[in-house]
Short mmCIF file of C-alpha atoms in Angstrom, two decimals:
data_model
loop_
_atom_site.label_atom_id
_atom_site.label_comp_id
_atom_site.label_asym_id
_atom_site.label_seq_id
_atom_site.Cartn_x
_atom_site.Cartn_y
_atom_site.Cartn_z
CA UNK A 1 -16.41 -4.99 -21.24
CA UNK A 2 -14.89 -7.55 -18.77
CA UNK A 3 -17.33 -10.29 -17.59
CA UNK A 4 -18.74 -10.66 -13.99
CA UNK A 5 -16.30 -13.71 -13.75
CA UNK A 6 -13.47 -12.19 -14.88
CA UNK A 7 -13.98 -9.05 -12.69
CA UNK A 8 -14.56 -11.79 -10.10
CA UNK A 9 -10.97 -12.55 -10.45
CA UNK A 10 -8.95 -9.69 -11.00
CA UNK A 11 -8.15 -9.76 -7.55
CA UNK A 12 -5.48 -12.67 -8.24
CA UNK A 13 -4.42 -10.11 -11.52
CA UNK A 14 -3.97 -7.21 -9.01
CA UNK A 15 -2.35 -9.62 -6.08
CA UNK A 16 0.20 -10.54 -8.58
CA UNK A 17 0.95 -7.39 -9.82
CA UNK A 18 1.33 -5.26 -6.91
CA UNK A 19 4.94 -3.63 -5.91
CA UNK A 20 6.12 -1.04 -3.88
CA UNK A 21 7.97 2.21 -5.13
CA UNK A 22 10.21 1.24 -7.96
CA UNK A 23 14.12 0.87 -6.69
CA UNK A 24 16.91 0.93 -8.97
CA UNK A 25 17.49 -2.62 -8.31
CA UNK A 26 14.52 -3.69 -10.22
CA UNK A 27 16.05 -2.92 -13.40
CA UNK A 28 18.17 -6.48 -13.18
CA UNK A 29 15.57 -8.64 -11.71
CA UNK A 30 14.60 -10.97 -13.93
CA UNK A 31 10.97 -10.94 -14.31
CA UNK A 32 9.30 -14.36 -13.07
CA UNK A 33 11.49 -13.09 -9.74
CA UNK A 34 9.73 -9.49 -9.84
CA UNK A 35 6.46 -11.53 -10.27
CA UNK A 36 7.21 -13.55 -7.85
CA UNK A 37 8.37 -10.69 -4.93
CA UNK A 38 5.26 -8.12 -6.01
CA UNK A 39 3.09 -11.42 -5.09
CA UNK A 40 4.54 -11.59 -1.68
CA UNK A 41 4.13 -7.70 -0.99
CA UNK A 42 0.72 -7.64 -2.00
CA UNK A 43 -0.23 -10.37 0.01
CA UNK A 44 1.36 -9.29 3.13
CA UNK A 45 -0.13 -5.98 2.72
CA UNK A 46 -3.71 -7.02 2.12
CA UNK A 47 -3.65 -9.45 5.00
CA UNK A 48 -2.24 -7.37 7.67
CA UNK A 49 -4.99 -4.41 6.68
CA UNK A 50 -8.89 -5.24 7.42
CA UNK A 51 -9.58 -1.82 6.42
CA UNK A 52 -9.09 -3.29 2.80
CA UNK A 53 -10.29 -6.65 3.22
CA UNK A 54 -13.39 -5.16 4.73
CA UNK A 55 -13.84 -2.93 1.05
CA UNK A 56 -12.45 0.37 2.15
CA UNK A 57 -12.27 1.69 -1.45
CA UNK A 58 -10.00 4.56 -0.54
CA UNK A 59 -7.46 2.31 0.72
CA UNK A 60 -7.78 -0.51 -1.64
CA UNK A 61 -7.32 2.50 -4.45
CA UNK A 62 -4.32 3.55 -2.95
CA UNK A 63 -2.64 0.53 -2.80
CA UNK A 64 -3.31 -0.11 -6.81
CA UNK A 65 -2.28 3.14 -7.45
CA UNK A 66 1.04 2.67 -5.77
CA UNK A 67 1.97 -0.71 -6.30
CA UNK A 68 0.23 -1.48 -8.87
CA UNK A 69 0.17 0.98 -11.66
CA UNK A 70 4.11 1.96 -11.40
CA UNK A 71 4.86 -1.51 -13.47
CA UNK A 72 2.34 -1.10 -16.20
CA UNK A 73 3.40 0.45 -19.90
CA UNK A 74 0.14 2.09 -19.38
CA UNK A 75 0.97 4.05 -22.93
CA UNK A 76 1.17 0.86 -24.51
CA UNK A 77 -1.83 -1.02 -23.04
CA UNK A 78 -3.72 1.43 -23.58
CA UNK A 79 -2.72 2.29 -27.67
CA UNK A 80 -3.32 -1.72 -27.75
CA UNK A 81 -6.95 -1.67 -26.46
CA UNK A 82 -7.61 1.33 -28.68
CA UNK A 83 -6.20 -0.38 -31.28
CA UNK A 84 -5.91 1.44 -34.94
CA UNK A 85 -8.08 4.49 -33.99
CA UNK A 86 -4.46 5.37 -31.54
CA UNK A 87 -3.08 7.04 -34.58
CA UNK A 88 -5.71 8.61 -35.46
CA UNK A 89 -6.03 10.34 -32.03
CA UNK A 90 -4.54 13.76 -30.95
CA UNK A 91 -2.29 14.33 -28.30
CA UNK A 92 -4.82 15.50 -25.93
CA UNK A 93 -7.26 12.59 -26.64
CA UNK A 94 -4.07 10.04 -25.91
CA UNK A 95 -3.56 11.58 -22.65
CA UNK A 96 -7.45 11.71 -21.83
CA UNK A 97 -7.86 7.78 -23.13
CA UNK A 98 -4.93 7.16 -21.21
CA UNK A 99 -6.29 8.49 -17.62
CA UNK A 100 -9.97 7.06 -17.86
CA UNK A 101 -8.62 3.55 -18.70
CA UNK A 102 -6.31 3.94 -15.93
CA UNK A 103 -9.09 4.83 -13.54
CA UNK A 104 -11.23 2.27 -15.12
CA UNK A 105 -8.24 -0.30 -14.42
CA UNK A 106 -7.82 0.79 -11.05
CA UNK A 107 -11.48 1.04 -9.89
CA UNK A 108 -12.00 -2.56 -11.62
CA UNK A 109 -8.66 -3.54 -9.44
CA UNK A 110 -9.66 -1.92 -6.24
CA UNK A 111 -13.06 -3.73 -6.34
CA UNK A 112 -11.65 -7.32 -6.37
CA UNK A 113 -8.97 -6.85 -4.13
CA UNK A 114 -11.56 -6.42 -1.09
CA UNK A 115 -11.66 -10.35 -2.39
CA UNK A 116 -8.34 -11.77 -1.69
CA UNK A 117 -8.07 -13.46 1.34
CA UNK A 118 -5.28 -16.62 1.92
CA UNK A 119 -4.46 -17.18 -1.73
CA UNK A 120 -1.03 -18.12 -2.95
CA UNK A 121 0.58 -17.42 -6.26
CA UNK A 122 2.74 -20.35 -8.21
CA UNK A 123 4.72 -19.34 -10.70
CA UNK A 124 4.90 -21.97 -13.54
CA UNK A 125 8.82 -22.34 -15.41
CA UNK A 126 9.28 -19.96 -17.78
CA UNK A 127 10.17 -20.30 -21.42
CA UNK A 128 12.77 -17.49 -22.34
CA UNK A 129 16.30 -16.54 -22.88
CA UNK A 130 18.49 -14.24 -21.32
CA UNK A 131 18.25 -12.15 -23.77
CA UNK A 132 14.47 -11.75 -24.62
CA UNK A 133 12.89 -8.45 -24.32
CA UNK A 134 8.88 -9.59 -24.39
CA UNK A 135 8.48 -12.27 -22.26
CA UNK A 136 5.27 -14.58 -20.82
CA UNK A 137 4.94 -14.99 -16.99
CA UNK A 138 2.87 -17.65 -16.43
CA UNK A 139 1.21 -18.18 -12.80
CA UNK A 140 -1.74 -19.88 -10.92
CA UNK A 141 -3.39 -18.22 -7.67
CA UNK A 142 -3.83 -21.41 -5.50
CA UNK A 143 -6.22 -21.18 -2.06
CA UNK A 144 -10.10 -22.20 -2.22
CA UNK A 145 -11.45 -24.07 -5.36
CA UNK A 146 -9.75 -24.23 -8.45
CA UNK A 147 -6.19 -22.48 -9.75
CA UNK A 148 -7.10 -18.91 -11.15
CA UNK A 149 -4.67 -19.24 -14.32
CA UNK A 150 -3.03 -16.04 -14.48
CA UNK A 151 -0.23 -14.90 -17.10
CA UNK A 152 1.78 -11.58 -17.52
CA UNK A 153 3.27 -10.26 -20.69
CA UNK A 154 5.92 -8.03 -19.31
CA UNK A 155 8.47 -6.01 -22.02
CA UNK A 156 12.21 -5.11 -20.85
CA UNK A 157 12.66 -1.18 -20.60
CA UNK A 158 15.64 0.96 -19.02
CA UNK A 159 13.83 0.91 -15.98
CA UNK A 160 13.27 -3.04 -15.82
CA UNK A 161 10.23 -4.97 -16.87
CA UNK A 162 6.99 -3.55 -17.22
CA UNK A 163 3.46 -5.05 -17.30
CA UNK A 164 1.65 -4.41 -20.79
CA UNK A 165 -1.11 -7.10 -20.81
CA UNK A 166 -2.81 -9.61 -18.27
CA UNK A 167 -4.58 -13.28 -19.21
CA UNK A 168 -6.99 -13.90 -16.42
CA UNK A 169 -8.67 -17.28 -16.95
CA UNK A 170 -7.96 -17.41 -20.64
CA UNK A 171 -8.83 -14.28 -21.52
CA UNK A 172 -6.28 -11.18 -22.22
CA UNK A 173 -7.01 -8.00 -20.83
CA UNK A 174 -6.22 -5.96 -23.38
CA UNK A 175 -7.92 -7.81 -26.52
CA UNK A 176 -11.07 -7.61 -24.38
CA UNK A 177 -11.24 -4.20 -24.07
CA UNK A 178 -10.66 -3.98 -28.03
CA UNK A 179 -13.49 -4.85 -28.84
CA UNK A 180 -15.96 -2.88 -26.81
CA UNK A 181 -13.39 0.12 -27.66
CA UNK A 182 -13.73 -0.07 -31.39
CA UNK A 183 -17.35 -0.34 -31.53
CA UNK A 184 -17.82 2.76 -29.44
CA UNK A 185 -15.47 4.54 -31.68
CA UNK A 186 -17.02 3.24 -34.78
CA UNK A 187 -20.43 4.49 -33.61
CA UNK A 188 -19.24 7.83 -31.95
CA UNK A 189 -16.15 8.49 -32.00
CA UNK A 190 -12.57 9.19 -30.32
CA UNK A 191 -14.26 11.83 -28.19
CA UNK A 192 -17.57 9.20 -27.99
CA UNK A 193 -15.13 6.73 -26.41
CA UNK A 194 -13.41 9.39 -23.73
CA UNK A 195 -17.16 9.96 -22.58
CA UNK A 196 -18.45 7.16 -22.32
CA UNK A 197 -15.22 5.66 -19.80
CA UNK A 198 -15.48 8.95 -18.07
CA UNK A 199 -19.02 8.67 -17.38
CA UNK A 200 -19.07 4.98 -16.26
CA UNK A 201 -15.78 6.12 -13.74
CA UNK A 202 -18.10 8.73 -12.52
CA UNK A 203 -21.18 6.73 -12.15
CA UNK A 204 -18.58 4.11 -10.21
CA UNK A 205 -17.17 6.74 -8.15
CA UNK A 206 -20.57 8.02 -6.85
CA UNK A 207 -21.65 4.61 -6.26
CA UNK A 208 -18.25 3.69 -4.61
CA UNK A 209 -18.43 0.08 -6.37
CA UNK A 210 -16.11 -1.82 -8.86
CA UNK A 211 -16.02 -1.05 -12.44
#
């Protein structure tokens, strides 16, 4: 699973995500600019609430849930993080992978927004052509201490550009949960995996901490 560091800085991952409910106009943005605007929504929103920068999980949630999660392929990320065992997977266990890593993303999100504070995002130039349909955003969350490297891989749909992976200080989201996914598999199973995320979002839930 995700390191304490990395954890540690998933609130920069979440600030840059963030976005309000998806408008039509979204579909043409290009998508260093939709970067760049979710940035600026999440950061007004998190600094004009101190019910969220004082840890209010509820509201923190919320605010993942609805800006966050409607630009994330979460089909995709999640088949990528399962890895080769996705085929092998029923319908129903797709759908039940599918909602505990979403919980598990949220709860991990919701935790480390409570973190953000004055940061700034800076959104490096990006290397693409008009016509690319998988693309790299590249940023850096700029306040106290170092830059938080931060970089998007975002894939063009009908809809616009949606989020399928995250690189938080080097490391891609995705590929790290591979790992830990395919040993659990290997040792117990589809079903052994579904478990196992459900209990831990339980046992987070109850505790009302970060994942």
């Amino acid at each position: 699973m995700l390191s304490i560091r990395i954890t540690t800085w998933l609130a920069a991952a979440a600030m840059a995500l963030g976005l309000g409910a998806a408008r039509a106009a979204d579909a043409a943005k290009a998508p260093d600019q939709l970067i760049k605007e979710v940035s600026t929504d999440v950061l007004d929103t998190i600094k004009a609430d101190k019910s969220i920068q004082a840890g209010d999980v509820q509201k923190i949630t919320a605010l993942v849930d609805a800006k966050v999660m409607p630009h994330v392929n979460f089909q995709r990320m999640t088949a990528s993080a399962v890895g080769r065992y996705w085929r092998q997977a029923t319908p129903e266990q797709k759908q039940r992978l599918q909602e505990e890593f979403k919980v598990l993303l949220v709860r991990t999100y919701s935790g480390a927004l409570s973190q953000v504070k004055d940061q700034s995002v800076q959104l490096k130039p990006m290397r693409a052509n008009p016509e690319d349909k998988d693309v790299v955003v590249r940023t850096e969350v700029r306040g106290k201490g170092d830059p938080i490297q931060l970089d998007y891989r975002l894939e063009k749909k009908e809809d616009g550009w949606k989020i399928y992976d995250v690189n938080v200080l080097g490391v891609w989201l995705v590929q790290n949960y591979t790992s830990s996914f395919a040993q659990e598999i290997g040792a117990n199973g589809i079903d052994g995996l579904i478990a196992k995320l459900a209990e831990r979002n339980k046992s987070a839930a109850a505790n009302g901490s970060k994942t």
